[in-house]
XYZ file of C-alpha atoms in Angstrom:
250
model
C -3.006 -24.883 -25.506
C -1.742 -23.548 -28.760
C -0.845 -25.555 -31.823
C 2.578 -25.891 -30.201
C 0.985 -27.124 -26.954
C 2.105 -24.044 -25.024
C 1.883 -24.616 -21.286
C 2.822 -22.792 -18.099
C 4.191 -24.738 -15.150
C 4.221 -23.824 -11.465
C 1.785 -22.042 -9.196
C 3.433 -18.611 -9.196
C 3.924 -18.642 -12.981
C 0.254 -19.521 -13.518
C -0.890 -16.762 -11.127
C 1.244 -14.241 -12.989
C -0.131 -15.418 -16.347
C -3.706 -14.911 -15.112
C -2.883 -11.464 -13.753
C -1.219 -10.556 -17.047
C -4.427 -11.341 -18.910
C -3.197 -14.440 -20.724
C -6.019 -16.369 -22.429
C -5.983 -19.630 -20.489
C -7.809 -22.631 -21.858
C -7.797 -24.765 -18.718
C -5.745 -25.501 -15.612
C -4.837 -28.900 -14.202
C -4.306 -28.930 -10.442
C -2.975 -31.765 -8.314
C -5.958 -33.244 -6.521
C -4.616 -32.856 -2.964
C -2.796 -29.537 -3.386
C -2.887 -27.490 -0.163
C -0.051 -24.986 -0.233
C -0.472 -21.333 0.710
C 0.442 -20.389 -2.834
C -2.290 -22.644 -4.194
C -4.810 -20.773 -2.027
C -3.621 -17.583 -3.699
C -4.169 -19.236 -7.090
C -7.742 -20.225 -6.264
C -8.439 -16.731 -4.971
C -7.170 -15.349 -8.297
C -9.392 -17.781 -10.201
C -12.536 -16.802 -8.314
C -15.072 -15.262 -10.678
C -13.064 -16.102 -13.787
C -14.290 -18.454 -16.497
C -11.210 -20.673 -16.508
C -11.975 -24.400 -16.240
C -10.006 -26.078 -13.441
C -9.603 -29.846 -13.230
C -8.357 -31.564 -10.086
C -6.375 -34.588 -11.224
C -3.972 -37.189 -9.786
C -0.383 -35.953 -9.758
C 0.501 -38.877 -12.034
C -1.462 -37.287 -14.843
C 0.518 -34.076 -14.528
C 3.774 -36.031 -14.365
C 2.882 -37.711 -17.645
C 2.565 -34.296 -19.285
C 5.837 -32.832 -18.041
C 8.912 -33.651 -15.973
C 9.490 -30.021 -15.116
C 8.951 -28.669 -11.601
C 5.224 -28.076 -11.991
C 4.383 -27.758 -8.246
C 1.132 -29.553 -8.985
C -0.204 -26.986 -11.459
C -0.196 -26.705 -15.259
C -2.021 -24.063 -17.288
C -2.726 -24.526 -20.987
C -2.661 -21.344 -23.046
C -5.566 -21.007 -25.469
C -4.922 -20.747 -29.179
C -7.685 -18.141 -29.449
C -9.291 -15.329 -27.503
C -12.721 -16.417 -26.332
C -15.582 -13.994 -26.938
C -18.749 -13.195 -24.993
C -22.181 -13.753 -26.502
C -23.467 -10.526 -24.970
C -20.758 -8.647 -26.879
C -21.021 -10.539 -30.177
C -24.808 -10.287 -30.567
C -25.132 -6.457 -30.457
C -22.170 -6.185 -32.837
C -23.824 -8.544 -35.343
C -27.061 -6.559 -35.263
C -25.162 -3.295 -35.631
C -23.532 -4.722 -38.763
C -27.000 -5.352 -40.203
C -26.640 -9.128 -40.007
C -29.331 -11.739 -39.491
C -27.314 -13.866 -37.058
C -27.058 -17.645 -37.147
C -25.324 -19.167 -34.116
C -24.430 -22.711 -33.086
C -24.394 -23.756 -29.419
C -22.539 -26.953 -28.476
C -24.001 -28.259 -25.224
C -21.843 -30.881 -23.523
C -19.774 -31.876 -26.559
C -16.356 -33.040 -25.371
C -14.743 -34.607 -28.448
C -12.292 -32.070 -29.840
C -12.238 -33.608 -33.311
C -16.002 -33.330 -33.596
C -15.703 -29.759 -32.372
C -13.053 -28.962 -34.957
C -15.125 -30.534 -37.726
C -18.200 -28.541 -36.678
C -16.143 -25.343 -36.593
C -14.907 -26.052 -40.119
C -18.488 -26.474 -41.363
C -19.577 -23.333 -39.497
C -16.868 -21.242 -41.103
C -17.660 -22.581 -44.582
C -21.371 -21.874 -44.066
C -20.887 -18.350 -42.724
C -22.059 -19.078 -39.188
C -21.512 -16.020 -37.002
C -20.241 -17.718 -33.820
C -20.052 -20.946 -31.840
C -21.096 -20.944 -28.181
C -19.694 -23.455 -25.666
C -19.945 -23.772 -21.863
C -16.917 -23.208 -19.659
C -17.381 -26.572 -17.935
C -17.904 -30.106 -19.259
C -17.042 -29.054 -22.761
C -14.423 -29.088 -25.446
C -11.872 -26.332 -25.620
C -9.799 -24.918 -28.429
C -6.683 -27.074 -28.259
C -4.207 -28.307 -30.854
C -6.401 -31.171 -32.096
C -9.414 -28.882 -32.479
C -7.348 -26.335 -34.385
C -5.986 -29.001 -36.716
C -9.379 -30.602 -37.389
C -10.956 -27.202 -38.040
C -8.473 -26.638 -40.896
C -7.852 -23.131 -39.630
C -11.508 -22.182 -39.120
C -10.964 -21.549 -35.413
C -8.478 -18.822 -36.255
C -11.312 -16.687 -37.654
C -14.614 -18.050 -36.310
C -15.651 -16.419 -32.992
C -16.025 -18.867 -30.107
C -17.991 -17.665 -27.076
C -17.288 -19.471 -23.794
C -20.059 -18.988 -21.235
C -20.395 -19.759 -17.549
C -24.120 -20.566 -17.865
C -25.789 -21.763 -21.060
C -29.144 -21.298 -19.351
C -28.503 -17.572 -18.945
C -27.055 -17.380 -22.455
C -30.186 -18.952 -23.951
C -32.360 -16.495 -22.023
C -30.217 -13.599 -23.262
C -30.537 -14.780 -26.856
C -34.306 -15.126 -26.571
C -34.571 -11.632 -25.111
C -32.451 -10.423 -28.034
C -34.937 -11.777 -30.564
C -33.403 -15.161 -31.369
C -35.349 -18.316 -32.026
C -33.734 -21.229 -30.146
C -33.882 -24.538 -32.001
C -32.714 -27.768 -30.332
C -31.638 -30.846 -32.247
C -32.916 -33.819 -30.251
C -34.199 -37.344 -30.785
C -37.246 -36.114 -28.827
C -37.905 -33.635 -31.640
C -41.482 -32.807 -32.563
C -40.873 -32.843 -36.301
C -38.411 -33.161 -39.166
C -35.629 -30.550 -39.209
C -36.728 -29.307 -42.640
C -40.061 -28.157 -41.165
C -38.407 -25.590 -38.890
C -38.016 -21.988 -40.000
C -34.432 -20.711 -39.777
C -34.928 -17.381 -41.546
C -34.992 -15.161 -38.443
C -32.063 -14.808 -36.017
C -31.518 -18.388 -34.868
C -29.352 -20.354 -32.465
C -29.200 -24.095 -33.124
C -28.269 -26.213 -30.094
C -26.433 -29.520 -30.547
C -25.964 -31.881 -27.600
C -23.581 -34.732 -26.903
C -24.173 -37.931 -28.868
C -24.810 -40.023 -25.735
C -26.852 -37.646 -23.592
C -28.218 -35.035 -26.006
C -29.313 -31.547 -24.975
C -30.206 -31.578 -21.245
C -33.860 -30.959 -20.413
C -33.078 -27.763 -18.471
C -31.983 -26.278 -21.791
C -34.553 -28.056 -23.954
C -37.289 -26.511 -21.827
C -36.122 -23.042 -22.890
C -36.063 -23.820 -26.602
C -38.711 -22.651 -29.054
C -38.546 -25.733 -31.260
C -37.344 -29.318 -30.958
C -36.310 -30.851 -34.252
C -34.917 -34.201 -35.346
C -33.121 -35.701 -38.309
C -34.934 -38.818 -39.578
C -32.876 -42.008 -39.299
C -33.764 -44.684 -41.813
C -31.181 -47.319 -40.939
C -30.551 -49.459 -37.870
C -28.011 -47.200 -36.139
C -29.719 -44.935 -33.615
C -27.748 -41.731 -34.038
C -25.568 -39.686 -36.361
C -22.116 -38.394 -35.556
C -22.710 -34.951 -34.053
C -20.498 -33.155 -36.574
C -22.431 -34.766 -39.435
C -25.753 -33.846 -37.811
C -24.555 -30.277 -37.332
C -23.612 -30.044 -41.000
C -27.045 -31.215 -42.088
C -28.834 -28.646 -39.923
C -26.483 -25.798 -40.752
C -26.912 -26.206 -44.484
C -30.680 -26.519 -44.181
C -30.601 -23.121 -42.467
C -28.302 -21.754 -45.171
C -30.619 -23.061 -47.890
C -33.687 -21.454 -46.321
C -31.885 -18.139 -45.947
C -31.015 -18.175 -49.636
C -27.331 -17.507 -49.182
C -25.389 -17.505 -52.426
C -21.723 -17.129 -53.261
C -20.545 -14.274 -55.408
C -18.206 -14.811 -58.316
């Protein structure tokens, strides 16, 4: 979906868009769709990292009155990157990369706010999963204040494999979790680092926590049990920036 909510309706039109290499954010498919053409669509989608949601036809009808044939594709406002491409490029540029991974975060406004902070702090890329995650839609673009136009976003099929790749590439993986072993200021962010933020209700899943090098937490002194995830991300990002000694040039 672009800032103008660009969509493609109809099975054949969506197939042609995929074949033409259009950057598709997600596809909504009528839950009980069974046409021959829909089988062709699913065959085209096989092996591609395009999220597909099976939904009641009423949901699609609420979006459009056009002849959608049970399928709507939302065009992405950006071109998603791959972590395995971004990381070598960053090292080749002589950078000491700092990445943010958003694990299970679905609120687009939080995502946009985090992207805005990342861009302001010079973060090199955001990593998100292809499933059960936010995507770069109109609300995210607006909340990011334009940051998502320039900040690389990597969309990955498996965060587990991505974490392993980062570790093999020399990254320290730091998870923000209420189960953290110590205060976030005690961690060392000076080497290549990827900070993982989880959803506010469920946090970073254990299958990913188990791969992390450090578990950190932000102390909470009041009665509320958690911070908004975009606020928490800002705190951690600027602690990393402070430790790295980044300064602005006049």
